[in-house]
Amino acid sequence: MENSKSVYSGLLALFVGAALLGLSAIFVRFSETSPSLTAFYRAFLALPFLYVWVLRTKTDYSLANYLTKENILVLMLAGIFFGTDMAIWNWSISFTSVAHATLMANTAPIFVTLISFFFLKEKIKTSFFSALILSFLGVNLVILSGSGSDSFKLLGDGLGLIAAVFYAAYILAIKRLTNSLPPAHTLFFATVFTAIFLFPVGLLESESLFPKTKKGWIVLLAYAFVSQSLAQGLITLGISRLSAHVSSLTLLIQPVAAAIYGWLILSESLNLLQALGGLIVLAGIYLATREQD
């Protein structure tokens, strides 16, 4: 691991980034455009901010050295994975609470390990599967106690889980890219491909391409700056400086922050069983990521 100064700065970047990312669902709730189009604007409007970060990043090689055919392919896949994740997750917020949607999305570390095991053929300790069972027991508790027989909330929770699978694939792609690309370049080009992927999806989904009011534009711009430029930028930077275990553990602040924002801004509440289920999910994710260290 890096020296203590790098570790502390990485921890701080991850903590602040995850806390800011918890605001994402709030922006989606206030957006005047459709879920997929809102996701497109998050990526598209963030590009100027991310490009400034690219310009301020010192590199040892020219851009052509970084953008090999393999890296471009992985960047395209990262864009598709992240775009699909955002579109599905934004839709999940339309049907369920901010806390539920964010909690479901934060099962991604579990899917990272499953994808690594079944598709990338990486070895996984058998103790991981007990953590996996624990996590999904918590997920079921959250869904059953909060959604009950409400089919719309159940749909929202299910969409959140599907989004987590695509976010897991995105994380694996980003992990691979940061081995050869600086964090700024990785996030910038992945975001470019995310915007390219989401634009036609948003067009097909929406009757209107633009928000109706000035307030709608402000929400989209704030969403792009806070969630994509600041939050994802800090998270990408933090991951590049810390181990996967420490990174995953620190990022678990996101569902906690989302629940607090939902309570403060949207007056959403959590019952005792939902809170218990959330704690069980986080405990399972912690055990799963720890076992893979």
PDB file of C-alpha atoms in Angstrom:
ATOM      1  CA  MET A   1       0.000   0.000   0.000  1.00  0.00           C
ATOM      2  CA  GLU A   2       1.087   3.576  -0.563  1.00  0.00           C
ATOM      3  CA  ASN A   3       2.527   5.799   2.143  1.00  0.00           C
ATOM      4  CA  SER A   4       0.240   6.995   4.923  1.00  0.00           C
ATOM      5  CA  LYS A   5      -0.341  10.402   3.310  1.00  0.00           C
ATOM      6  CA  SER A   6      -1.608   8.762   0.109  1.00  0.00           C
ATOM      7  CA  VAL A   7      -3.777   6.350   2.116  1.00  0.00           C
ATOM      8  CA  TYR A   8      -5.429   9.130   4.107  1.00  0.00           C
ATOM      9  CA  SER A   9      -6.037  11.250   1.012  1.00  0.00           C
ATOM     10  CA  GLY A  10      -7.516   8.229  -0.756  1.00  0.00           C
ATOM     11  CA  LEU A  11      -9.807   7.507   2.191  1.00  0.00           C
ATOM     12  CA  LEU A  12     -10.939  11.125   2.307  1.00  0.00           C
ATOM     13  CA  ALA A  13     -11.612  11.144  -1.451  1.00  0.00           C
ATOM     14  CA  LEU A  14     -13.695   7.968  -1.218  1.00  0.00           C
ATOM     15  CA  PHE A  15     -15.624   9.120   1.844  1.00  0.00           C
ATOM     16  CA  VAL A  16     -16.537  12.512   0.369  1.00  0.00           C
ATOM     17  CA  GLY A  17     -17.228  10.998  -3.072  1.00  0.00           C
ATOM     18  CA  ALA A  18     -19.566   8.341  -1.652  1.00  0.00           C
ATOM     19  CA  ALA A  19     -21.391  10.897   0.500  1.00  0.00           C
ATOM     20  CA  LEU A  20     -21.901  13.147  -2.547  1.00  0.00           C
ATOM     21  CA  LEU A  21     -23.035  10.191  -4.661  1.00  0.00           C
ATOM     22  CA  GLY A  22     -25.787   9.615  -2.134  1.00  0.00           C
ATOM     23  CA  LEU A  23     -27.405  12.780  -3.519  1.00  0.00           C
ATOM     24  CA  SER A  24     -27.877  11.211  -6.968  1.00  0.00           C
ATOM     25  CA  ALA A  25     -31.362   9.889  -6.288  1.00  0.00           C
ATOM     26  CA  ILE A  26     -32.475  13.303  -5.034  1.00  0.00           C
ATOM     27  CA  PHE A  27     -31.466  14.928  -8.330  1.00  0.00           C
ATOM     28  CA  VAL A  28     -33.281  12.201 -10.288  1.00  0.00           C
ATOM     29  CA  ARG A  29     -36.453  12.771  -8.267  1.00  0.00           C
ATOM     30  CA  PHE A  30     -36.423  16.504  -9.090  1.00  0.00           C
ATOM     31  CA  SER A  31     -35.479  16.066 -12.763  1.00  0.00           C
ATOM     32  CA  GLU A  32     -37.984  17.161 -15.413  1.00  0.00           C
ATOM     33  CA  THR A  33     -36.694  14.705 -18.032  1.00  0.00           C
ATOM     34  CA  SER A  34     -37.217  10.937 -18.288  1.00  0.00           C
ATOM     35  CA  PRO A  35     -34.953   8.603 -16.251  1.00  0.00           C
ATOM     36  CA  SER A  36     -32.721   7.544 -19.175  1.00  0.00           C
ATOM     37  CA  LEU A  37     -32.502  11.077 -20.555  1.00  0.00           C
ATOM     38  CA  THR A  38     -31.616  12.342 -17.073  1.00  0.00           C
ATOM     39  CA  ALA A  39     -28.807   9.777 -17.011  1.00  0.00           C
ATOM     40  CA  PHE A  40     -27.615  11.011 -20.431  1.00  0.00           C
ATOM     41  CA  TYR A  41     -27.423  14.604 -19.178  1.00  0.00           C
ATOM     42  CA  ARG A  42     -25.483  13.473 -16.110  1.00  0.00           C
ATOM     43  CA  ALA A  43     -22.789  12.097 -18.417  1.00  0.00           C
ATOM     44  CA  PHE A  44     -22.946  14.711 -21.187  1.00  0.00           C
ATOM     45  CA  LEU A  45     -22.953  17.825 -18.987  1.00  0.00           C
ATOM     46  CA  ALA A  46     -20.123  16.427 -16.854  1.00  0.00           C
ATOM     47  CA  LEU A  47     -17.698  16.202 -19.797  1.00  0.00           C
ATOM     48  CA  PRO A  48     -16.439  19.828 -19.657  1.00  0.00           C
ATOM     49  CA  PHE A  49     -15.701  19.499 -15.935  1.00  0.00           C
ATOM     50  CA  LEU A  50     -13.951  16.152 -16.420  1.00  0.00           C
ATOM     51  CA  TYR A  51     -11.941  17.527 -19.355  1.00  0.00           C
ATOM     52  CA  VAL A  52     -10.517  20.218 -17.078  1.00  0.00           C
ATOM     53  CA  TRP A  53      -9.298  17.403 -14.799  1.00  0.00           C
ATOM     54  CA  VAL A  54      -7.714  15.675 -17.817  1.00  0.00           C
ATOM     55  CA  LEU A  55      -5.884  18.872 -18.807  1.00  0.00           C
ATOM     56  CA  ARG A  56      -4.543  19.280 -15.277  1.00  0.00           C
ATOM     57  CA  THR A  57      -3.282  15.685 -15.129  1.00  0.00           C
ATOM     58  CA  LYS A  58       0.403  15.182 -15.898  1.00  0.00           C
ATOM     59  CA  THR A  59       1.096  12.036 -17.928  1.00  0.00           C
ATOM     60  CA  ASP A  60       4.289  10.300 -19.048  1.00  0.00           C
ATOM     61  CA  TYR A  61       2.919   9.254 -22.440  1.00  0.00           C
ATOM     62  CA  SER A  62       0.886  10.784 -25.234  1.00  0.00           C
ATOM     63  CA  LEU A  63      -2.817  10.087 -25.549  1.00  0.00           C
ATOM     64  CA  ALA A  64      -2.172   7.713 -28.450  1.00  0.00           C
ATOM     65  CA  ASN A  65      -0.127   5.480 -26.148  1.00  0.00           C
ATOM     66  CA  TYR A  66      -3.037   5.193 -23.743  1.00  0.00           C
ATOM     67  CA  LEU A  67      -5.818   4.659 -26.270  1.00  0.00           C
ATOM     68  CA  THR A  68      -4.864   1.240 -27.576  1.00  0.00           C
ATOM     69  CA  LYS A  69      -7.478  -0.894 -29.349  1.00  0.00           C
ATOM     70  CA  GLU A  70      -7.906  -2.974 -26.198  1.00  0.00           C
ATOM     71  CA  ASN A  71      -8.371   0.066 -23.954  1.00  0.00           C
ATOM     72  CA  ILE A  72     -10.866   1.638 -26.371  1.00  0.00           C
ATOM     73  CA  LEU A  73     -12.885  -1.588 -26.380  1.00  0.00           C
ATOM     74  CA  VAL A  74     -12.916  -1.746 -22.574  1.00  0.00           C
ATOM     75  CA  LEU A  75     -13.826   1.956 -22.409  1.00  0.00           C
ATOM     76  CA  MET A  76     -16.763   1.333 -24.740  1.00  0.00           C
ATOM     77  CA  LEU A  77     -17.912  -1.561 -22.565  1.00  0.00           C
ATOM     78  CA  ALA A  78     -17.492   0.566 -19.435  1.00  0.00           C
ATOM     79  CA  GLY A  79     -19.678   3.241 -21.027  1.00  0.00           C
ATOM     80  CA  ILE A  80     -22.385   0.732 -21.956  1.00  0.00           C
ATOM     81  CA  PHE A  81     -22.309  -0.888 -18.509  1.00  0.00           C
ATOM     82  CA  PHE A  82     -22.458   2.436 -16.667  1.00  0.00           C
ATOM     83  CA  GLY A  83     -25.103   3.867 -18.994  1.00  0.00           C
ATOM     84  CA  THR A  84     -27.310   0.798 -18.511  1.00  0.00           C
ATOM     85  CA  ASP A  85     -26.751   0.928 -14.756  1.00  0.00           C
ATOM     86  CA  MET A  86     -27.760   4.591 -14.532  1.00  0.00           C
ATOM     87  CA  ALA A  87     -30.812   4.234 -16.788  1.00  0.00           C
ATOM     88  CA  ILE A  88     -32.177   1.224 -14.891  1.00  0.00           C
ATOM     89  CA  TRP A  89     -31.343   2.704 -11.482  1.00  0.00           C
ATOM     90  CA  ASN A  90     -32.988   6.017 -12.379  1.00  0.00           C
ATOM     91  CA  TRP A  91     -36.117   4.081 -13.315  1.00  0.00           C
ATOM     92  CA  SER A  92     -35.985   2.200 -10.007  1.00  0.00           C
ATOM     93  CA  ILE A  93     -36.176   5.523  -8.152  1.00  0.00           C
ATOM     94  CA  SER A  94     -39.479   6.198  -9.927  1.00  0.00           C
ATOM     95  CA  PHE A  95     -41.037   3.153  -8.235  1.00  0.00           C
ATOM     96  CA  THR A  96     -39.354   2.826  -4.850  1.00  0.00           C
ATOM     97  CA  SER A  97     -37.758   5.006  -2.180  1.00  0.00           C
ATOM     98  CA  VAL A  98     -34.336   6.667  -2.388  1.00  0.00           C
ATOM     99  CA  ALA A  99     -33.067   4.471   0.450  1.00  0.00           C
ATOM    100  CA  HIS A 100     -34.323   1.253  -1.192  1.00  0.00           C
ATOM    101  CA  ALA A 101     -32.936   2.073  -4.643  1.00  0.00           C
ATOM    102  CA  THR A 102     -29.533   3.033  -3.262  1.00  0.00           C
ATOM    103  CA  LEU A 103     -29.345   0.013  -0.989  1.00  0.00           C
ATOM    104  CA  MET A 104     -30.154  -2.360  -3.846  1.00  0.00           C
ATOM    105  CA  ALA A 105     -27.499  -0.695  -6.016  1.00  0.00           C
ATOM    106  CA  ASN A 106     -24.933  -1.191  -3.259  1.00  0.00           C
ATOM    107  CA  THR A 107     -25.124  -4.959  -3.604  1.00  0.00           C
ATOM    108  CA  ALA A 108     -22.710  -4.389  -6.521  1.00  0.00           C
ATOM    109  CA  PRO A 109     -19.629  -5.678  -4.585  1.00  0.00           C
ATOM    110  CA  ILE A 110     -21.363  -9.053  -4.306  1.00  0.00           C
ATOM    111  CA  PHE A 111     -21.885  -9.194  -8.070  1.00  0.00           C
ATOM    112  CA  VAL A 112     -18.290  -8.068  -8.678  1.00  0.00           C
ATOM    113  CA  THR A 113     -17.135 -11.229  -6.919  1.00  0.00           C
ATOM    114  CA  LEU A 114     -19.666 -13.459  -8.693  1.00  0.00           C
ATOM    115  CA  ILE A 115     -18.649 -12.127 -12.118  1.00  0.00           C
ATOM    116  CA  SER A 116     -14.987 -12.589 -11.197  1.00  0.00           C
ATOM    117  CA  PHE A 117     -15.672 -16.200 -10.163  1.00  0.00           C
ATOM    118  CA  PHE A 118     -17.928 -17.416 -12.984  1.00  0.00           C
ATOM    119  CA  PHE A 119     -16.646 -15.378 -15.937  1.00  0.00           C
ATOM    120  CA  LEU A 120     -13.096 -14.301 -15.077  1.00  0.00           C
ATOM    121  CA  LYS A 121     -12.310 -17.652 -13.367  1.00  0.00           C
ATOM    122  CA  GLU A 122     -10.795 -16.041 -10.287  1.00  0.00           C
ATOM    123  CA  LYS A 123     -10.476 -18.140  -7.121  1.00  0.00           C
ATOM    124  CA  ILE A 124     -12.898 -17.250  -4.321  1.00  0.00           C
ATOM    125  CA  LYS A 125     -12.827 -18.480  -0.730  1.00  0.00           C
ATOM    126  CA  THR A 126     -15.773 -20.679   0.229  1.00  0.00           C
ATOM    127  CA  SER A 127     -16.485 -18.417   3.211  1.00  0.00           C
ATOM    128  CA  PHE A 128     -17.611 -15.779   0.703  1.00  0.00           C
ATOM    129  CA  PHE A 129     -20.820 -17.660  -0.009  1.00  0.00           C
ATOM    130  CA  SER A 130     -21.966 -17.380   3.601  1.00  0.00           C
ATOM    131  CA  ALA A 131     -21.529 -13.615   3.277  1.00  0.00           C
ATOM    132  CA  LEU A 132     -23.498 -13.739   0.016  1.00  0.00           C
ATOM    133  CA  ILE A 133     -26.400 -15.569   1.700  1.00  0.00           C
ATOM    134  CA  LEU A 134     -26.320 -13.082   4.588  1.00  0.00           C
ATOM    135  CA  SER A 135     -26.512 -10.122   2.199  1.00  0.00           C
ATOM    136  CA  PHE A 136     -29.480 -11.449   0.292  1.00  0.00           C
ATOM    137  CA  LEU A 137     -31.294 -12.297   3.503  1.00  0.00           C
ATOM    138  CA  GLY A 138     -30.938  -8.614   4.329  1.00  0.00           C
ATOM    139  CA  VAL A 139     -32.133  -7.621   0.853  1.00  0.00           C
ATOM    140  CA  ASN A 140     -35.224  -9.784   1.226  1.00  0.00           C
ATOM    141  CA  LEU A 141     -35.927  -8.258   4.651  1.00  0.00           C
ATOM    142  CA  VAL A 142     -35.705  -4.740   3.209  1.00  0.00           C
ATOM    143  CA  ILE A 143     -37.977  -5.603   0.285  1.00  0.00           C
ATOM    144  CA  LEU A 144     -40.595  -7.521   2.252  1.00  0.00           C
ATOM    145  CA  SER A 145     -40.785  -5.063   5.149  1.00  0.00           C
ATOM    146  CA  GLY A 146     -40.771  -1.952   2.967  1.00  0.00           C
ATOM    147  CA  SER A 147     -42.441  -3.042  -0.245  1.00  0.00           C
ATOM    148  CA  GLY A 148     -44.729  -5.790   1.008  1.00  0.00           C
ATOM    149  CA  SER A 149     -47.315  -6.583  -1.666  1.00  0.00           C
ATOM    150  CA  ASP A 150     -46.823  -3.222  -3.389  1.00  0.00           C
ATOM    151  CA  SER A 151     -45.968  -4.350  -6.928  1.00  0.00           C
ATOM    152  CA  PHE A 152     -44.566  -0.951  -7.906  1.00  0.00           C
ATOM    153  CA  LYS A 153     -42.094  -0.902  -5.012  1.00  0.00           C
ATOM    154  CA  LEU A 154     -41.168  -4.524  -5.705  1.00  0.00           C
ATOM    155  CA  LEU A 155     -40.494  -3.563  -9.328  1.00  0.00           C
ATOM    156  CA  GLY A 156     -38.332  -0.650  -8.175  1.00  0.00           C
ATOM    157  CA  ASP A 157     -36.343  -2.857  -5.815  1.00  0.00           C
ATOM    158  CA  GLY A 158     -35.868  -5.450  -8.559  1.00  0.00           C
ATOM    159  CA  LEU A 159     -34.632  -2.812 -10.987  1.00  0.00           C
ATOM    160  CA  GLY A 160     -32.174  -1.632  -8.339  1.00  0.00           C
ATOM    161  CA  LEU A 161     -30.714  -5.133  -8.114  1.00  0.00           C
ATOM    162  CA  ILE A 162     -30.405  -5.376 -11.911  1.00  0.00           C
ATOM    163  CA  ALA A 163     -28.657  -2.000 -11.946  1.00  0.00           C
ATOM    164  CA  ALA A 164     -26.188  -3.357  -9.372  1.00  0.00           C
ATOM    165  CA  VAL A 165     -25.146  -6.122 -11.785  1.00  0.00           C
ATOM    166  CA  PHE A 166     -24.275  -3.585 -14.498  1.00  0.00           C
ATOM    167  CA  TYR A 167     -22.492  -1.352 -11.985  1.00  0.00           C
ATOM    168  CA  ALA A 168     -20.435  -4.372 -10.920  1.00  0.00           C
ATOM    169  CA  ALA A 169     -19.421  -4.928 -14.561  1.00  0.00           C
ATOM    170  CA  TYR A 170     -18.533  -1.222 -14.802  1.00  0.00           C
ATOM    171  CA  ILE A 171     -16.346  -1.440 -11.681  1.00  0.00           C
ATOM    172  CA  LEU A 172     -14.448  -4.409 -13.131  1.00  0.00           C
ATOM    173  CA  ALA A 173     -13.895  -2.544 -16.398  1.00  0.00           C
ATOM    174  CA  ILE A 174     -12.660   0.571 -14.567  1.00  0.00           C
ATOM    175  CA  LYS A 175     -10.349  -1.554 -12.407  1.00  0.00           C
ATOM    176  CA  ARG A 176      -8.760  -2.956 -15.552  1.00  0.00           C
ATOM    177  CA  LEU A 177      -8.432   0.447 -17.226  1.00  0.00           C
ATOM    178  CA  THR A 178      -6.750   2.183 -14.278  1.00  0.00           C
ATOM    179  CA  ASN A 179      -3.868  -0.270 -14.593  1.00  0.00           C
ATOM    180  CA  SER A 180      -2.760   1.586 -17.731  1.00  0.00           C
ATOM    181  CA  LEU A 181      -4.716   4.883 -17.804  1.00  0.00           C
ATOM    182  CA  PRO A 182      -4.667   7.747 -15.284  1.00  0.00           C
ATOM    183  CA  PRO A 183      -7.922   8.095 -13.273  1.00  0.00           C
ATOM    184  CA  ALA A 184      -8.836  11.371 -15.038  1.00  0.00           C
ATOM    185  CA  HIS A 185      -8.514   9.870 -18.519  1.00  0.00           C
ATOM    186  CA  THR A 186     -10.322   6.694 -17.484  1.00  0.00           C
ATOM    187  CA  LEU A 187     -13.362   8.523 -16.149  1.00  0.00           C
ATOM    188  CA  PHE A 188     -13.461  11.082 -18.970  1.00  0.00           C
ATOM    189  CA  PHE A 189     -13.462   8.584 -21.850  1.00  0.00           C
ATOM    190  CA  ALA A 190     -15.768   6.159 -20.045  1.00  0.00           C
ATOM    191  CA  THR A 191     -18.186   9.055 -19.561  1.00  0.00           C
ATOM    192  CA  VAL A 192     -17.922   9.967 -23.274  1.00  0.00           C
ATOM    193  CA  PHE A 193     -19.013   6.453 -24.252  1.00  0.00           C
ATOM    194  CA  THR A 194     -21.712   6.511 -21.565  1.00  0.00           C
ATOM    195  CA  ALA A 195     -23.207   9.674 -23.108  1.00  0.00           C
ATOM    196  CA  ILE A 196     -22.996   8.206 -26.633  1.00  0.00           C
ATOM    197  CA  PHE A 197     -24.810   5.066 -25.482  1.00  0.00           C
ATOM    198  CA  LEU A 198     -27.522   6.875 -23.515  1.00  0.00           C
ATOM    199  CA  PHE A 199     -28.426   9.523 -26.119  1.00  0.00           C
ATOM    200  CA  PRO A 200     -30.450   7.256 -28.470  1.00  0.00           C
ATOM    201  CA  VAL A 201     -31.975   5.468 -25.460  1.00  0.00           C
ATOM    202  CA  GLY A 202     -33.134   8.801 -24.062  1.00  0.00           C
ATOM    203  CA  LEU A 203     -34.536   9.865 -27.450  1.00  0.00           C
ATOM    204  CA  LEU A 204     -36.600   6.701 -27.775  1.00  0.00           C
ATOM    205  CA  GLU A 205     -37.876   7.009 -24.224  1.00  0.00           C
ATOM    206  CA  SER A 206     -38.802  10.711 -24.173  1.00  0.00           C
ATOM    207  CA  GLU A 207     -41.215  12.925 -26.052  1.00  0.00           C
ATOM    208  CA  SER A 208     -39.141  16.016 -25.252  1.00  0.00           C
ATOM    209  CA  LEU A 209     -35.349  16.229 -25.338  1.00  0.00           C
ATOM    210  CA  PHE A 210     -35.077  19.204 -22.971  1.00  0.00           C
ATOM    211  CA  PRO A 211     -36.374  20.095 -19.498  1.00  0.00           C
ATOM    212  CA  LYS A 212     -39.326  22.479 -19.447  1.00  0.00           C
ATOM    213  CA  THR A 213     -37.983  25.121 -17.064  1.00  0.00           C
ATOM    214  CA  LYS A 214     -34.786  26.860 -16.001  1.00  0.00           C
ATOM    215  CA  LYS A 215     -35.018  24.973 -12.719  1.00  0.00           C
ATOM    216  CA  GLY A 216     -34.942  21.715 -14.688  1.00  0.00           C
ATOM    217  CA  TRP A 217     -31.639  22.711 -16.323  1.00  0.00           C
ATOM    218  CA  ILE A 218     -30.172  23.698 -12.962  1.00  0.00           C
ATOM    219  CA  VAL A 219     -31.073  20.266 -11.539  1.00  0.00           C
ATOM    220  CA  LEU A 220     -29.415  18.491 -14.495  1.00  0.00           C
ATOM    221  CA  LEU A 221     -26.287  20.650 -14.310  1.00  0.00           C
ATOM    222  CA  ALA A 222     -26.017  20.117 -10.562  1.00  0.00           C
ATOM    223  CA  TYR A 223     -26.546  16.372 -11.069  1.00  0.00           C
ATOM    224  CA  ALA A 224     -23.737  16.221 -13.632  1.00  0.00           C
ATOM    225  CA  PHE A 225     -21.332  18.312 -11.575  1.00  0.00           C
ATOM    226  CA  VAL A 226     -21.977  16.751  -8.164  1.00  0.00           C
ATOM    227  CA  SER A 227     -22.641  13.088  -9.019  1.00  0.00           C
ATOM    228  CA  GLN A 228     -20.454  12.525 -12.077  1.00  0.00           C
ATOM    229  CA  SER A 229     -17.677  15.108 -11.933  1.00  0.00           C
ATOM    230  CA  LEU A 230     -17.105  15.462  -8.190  1.00  0.00           C
ATOM    231  CA  ALA A 231     -18.398  12.180  -6.733  1.00  0.00           C
ATOM    232  CA  GLN A 232     -17.206   9.768  -9.437  1.00  0.00           C
ATOM    233  CA  GLY A 233     -14.002  11.763  -9.845  1.00  0.00           C
ATOM    234  CA  LEU A 234     -13.176  11.476  -6.136  1.00  0.00           C
ATOM    235  CA  ILE A 235     -14.148   7.796  -6.084  1.00  0.00           C
ATOM    236  CA  THR A 236     -11.993   6.979  -9.119  1.00  0.00           C
ATOM    237  CA  LEU A 237      -9.079   8.848  -7.538  1.00  0.00           C
ATOM    238  CA  GLY A 238      -9.570   7.112  -4.198  1.00  0.00           C
ATOM    239  CA  ILE A 239      -9.754   3.623  -5.712  1.00  0.00           C
ATOM    240  CA  SER A 240      -6.470   4.228  -7.529  1.00  0.00           C
ATOM    241  CA  ARG A 241      -4.755   4.853  -4.152  1.00  0.00           C
ATOM    242  CA  LEU A 242      -6.272   2.143  -1.954  1.00  0.00           C
ATOM    243  CA  SER A 243      -6.861  -1.591  -1.877  1.00  0.00           C
ATOM    244  CA  ALA A 244     -10.168  -2.992  -3.114  1.00  0.00           C
ATOM    245  CA  HIS A 245     -11.126  -3.964   0.447  1.00  0.00           C
ATOM    246  CA  VAL A 246     -10.683  -0.485   1.915  1.00  0.00           C
ATOM    247  CA  SER A 247     -12.339   1.113  -1.111  1.00  0.00           C
ATOM    248  CA  SER A 248     -15.424  -1.106  -0.938  1.00  0.00           C
ATOM    249  CA  LEU A 249     -15.795  -0.616   2.798  1.00  0.00           C
ATOM    250  CA  THR A 250     -15.558   3.170   2.551  1.00  0.00           C
ATOM    251  CA  LEU A 251     -18.054   3.349  -0.334  1.00  0.00           C
ATOM    252  CA  LEU A 252     -20.712   1.809   1.914  1.00  0.00           C
ATOM    253  CA  ILE A 253     -21.287   5.327   3.265  1.00  0.00           C
ATOM    254  CA  GLN A 254     -23.386   5.961   0.121  1.00  0.00           C
ATOM    255  CA  PRO A 255     -26.606   4.151   1.164  1.00  0.00           C
ATOM    256  CA  VAL A 256     -26.336   5.666   4.632  1.00  0.00           C
ATOM    257  CA  ALA A 257     -25.981   9.142   3.130  1.00  0.00           C
ATOM    258  CA  ALA A 258     -28.856   8.491   0.690  1.00  0.00           C
ATOM    259  CA  ALA A 259     -31.153   7.459   3.534  1.00  0.00           C
ATOM    260  CA  ILE A 260     -30.293  10.651   5.432  1.00  0.00           C
ATOM    261  CA  TYR A 261     -30.863  12.824   2.346  1.00  0.00           C
ATOM    262  CA  GLY A 262     -34.168  11.058   1.643  1.00  0.00           C
ATOM    263  CA  TRP A 263     -35.283  11.719   5.210  1.00  0.00           C
ATOM    264  CA  LEU A 264     -34.165  15.377   5.224  1.00  0.00           C
ATOM    265  CA  ILE A 265     -35.239  16.406   1.727  1.00  0.00           C
ATOM    266  CA  LEU A 266     -38.020  14.022   0.665  1.00  0.00           C
ATOM    267  CA  SER A 267     -39.413  13.160   4.131  1.00  0.00           C
ATOM    268  CA  GLU A 268     -38.904   9.459   3.455  1.00  0.00           C
ATOM    269  CA  SER A 269     -38.731   7.240   6.523  1.00  0.00           C
ATOM    270  CA  LEU A 270     -37.333   3.805   7.336  1.00  0.00           C
ATOM    271  CA  ASN A 271     -39.035   1.344   9.659  1.00  0.00           C
ATOM    272  CA  LEU A 272     -37.087  -0.770  12.122  1.00  0.00           C
ATOM    273  CA  LEU A 273     -37.100  -3.928   9.971  1.00  0.00           C
ATOM    274  CA  GLN A 274     -35.880  -1.995   6.925  1.00  0.00           C
ATOM    275  CA  ALA A 275     -33.054  -0.481   8.963  1.00  0.00           C
ATOM    276  CA  LEU A 276     -32.140  -3.943  10.289  1.00  0.00           C
ATOM    277  CA  GLY A 277     -32.216  -5.385   6.763  1.00  0.00           C
ATOM    278  CA  GLY A 278     -29.983  -2.571   5.545  1.00  0.00           C
ATOM    279  CA  LEU A 279     -27.450  -3.249   8.292  1.00  0.00           C
ATOM    280  CA  ILE A 280     -27.467  -6.975   7.414  1.00  0.00           C
ATOM    281  CA  VAL A 281     -26.824  -6.154   3.734  1.00  0.00           C
ATOM    282  CA  LEU A 282     -23.923  -3.857   4.618  1.00  0.00           C
ATOM    283  CA  ALA A 283     -22.504  -6.466   7.010  1.00  0.00           C
ATOM    284  CA  GLY A 284     -22.685  -9.113   4.283  1.00  0.00           C
ATOM    285  CA  ILE A 285     -20.990  -6.850   1.737  1.00  0.00           C
ATOM    286  CA  TYR A 286     -18.276  -6.017   4.266  1.00  0.00           C
ATOM    287  CA  LEU A 287     -17.627  -9.713   4.969  1.00  0.00           C
ATOM    288  CA  ALA A 288     -17.638 -10.546   1.255  1.00  0.00           C
ATOM    289  CA  THR A 289     -15.130  -7.856   0.350  1.00  0.00           C
ATOM    290  CA  ARG A 290     -12.962  -8.684   3.373  1.00  0.00           C
ATOM    291  CA  GLU A 291     -12.814 -12.366   2.452  1.00  0.00           C
ATOM    292  CA  GLN A 292     -11.560 -11.510  -1.023  1.00  0.00           C
ATOM    293  CA  ASP A 293      -8.592  -9.520   0.260  1.00  0.00           C
TER     294      ASP A 293
END
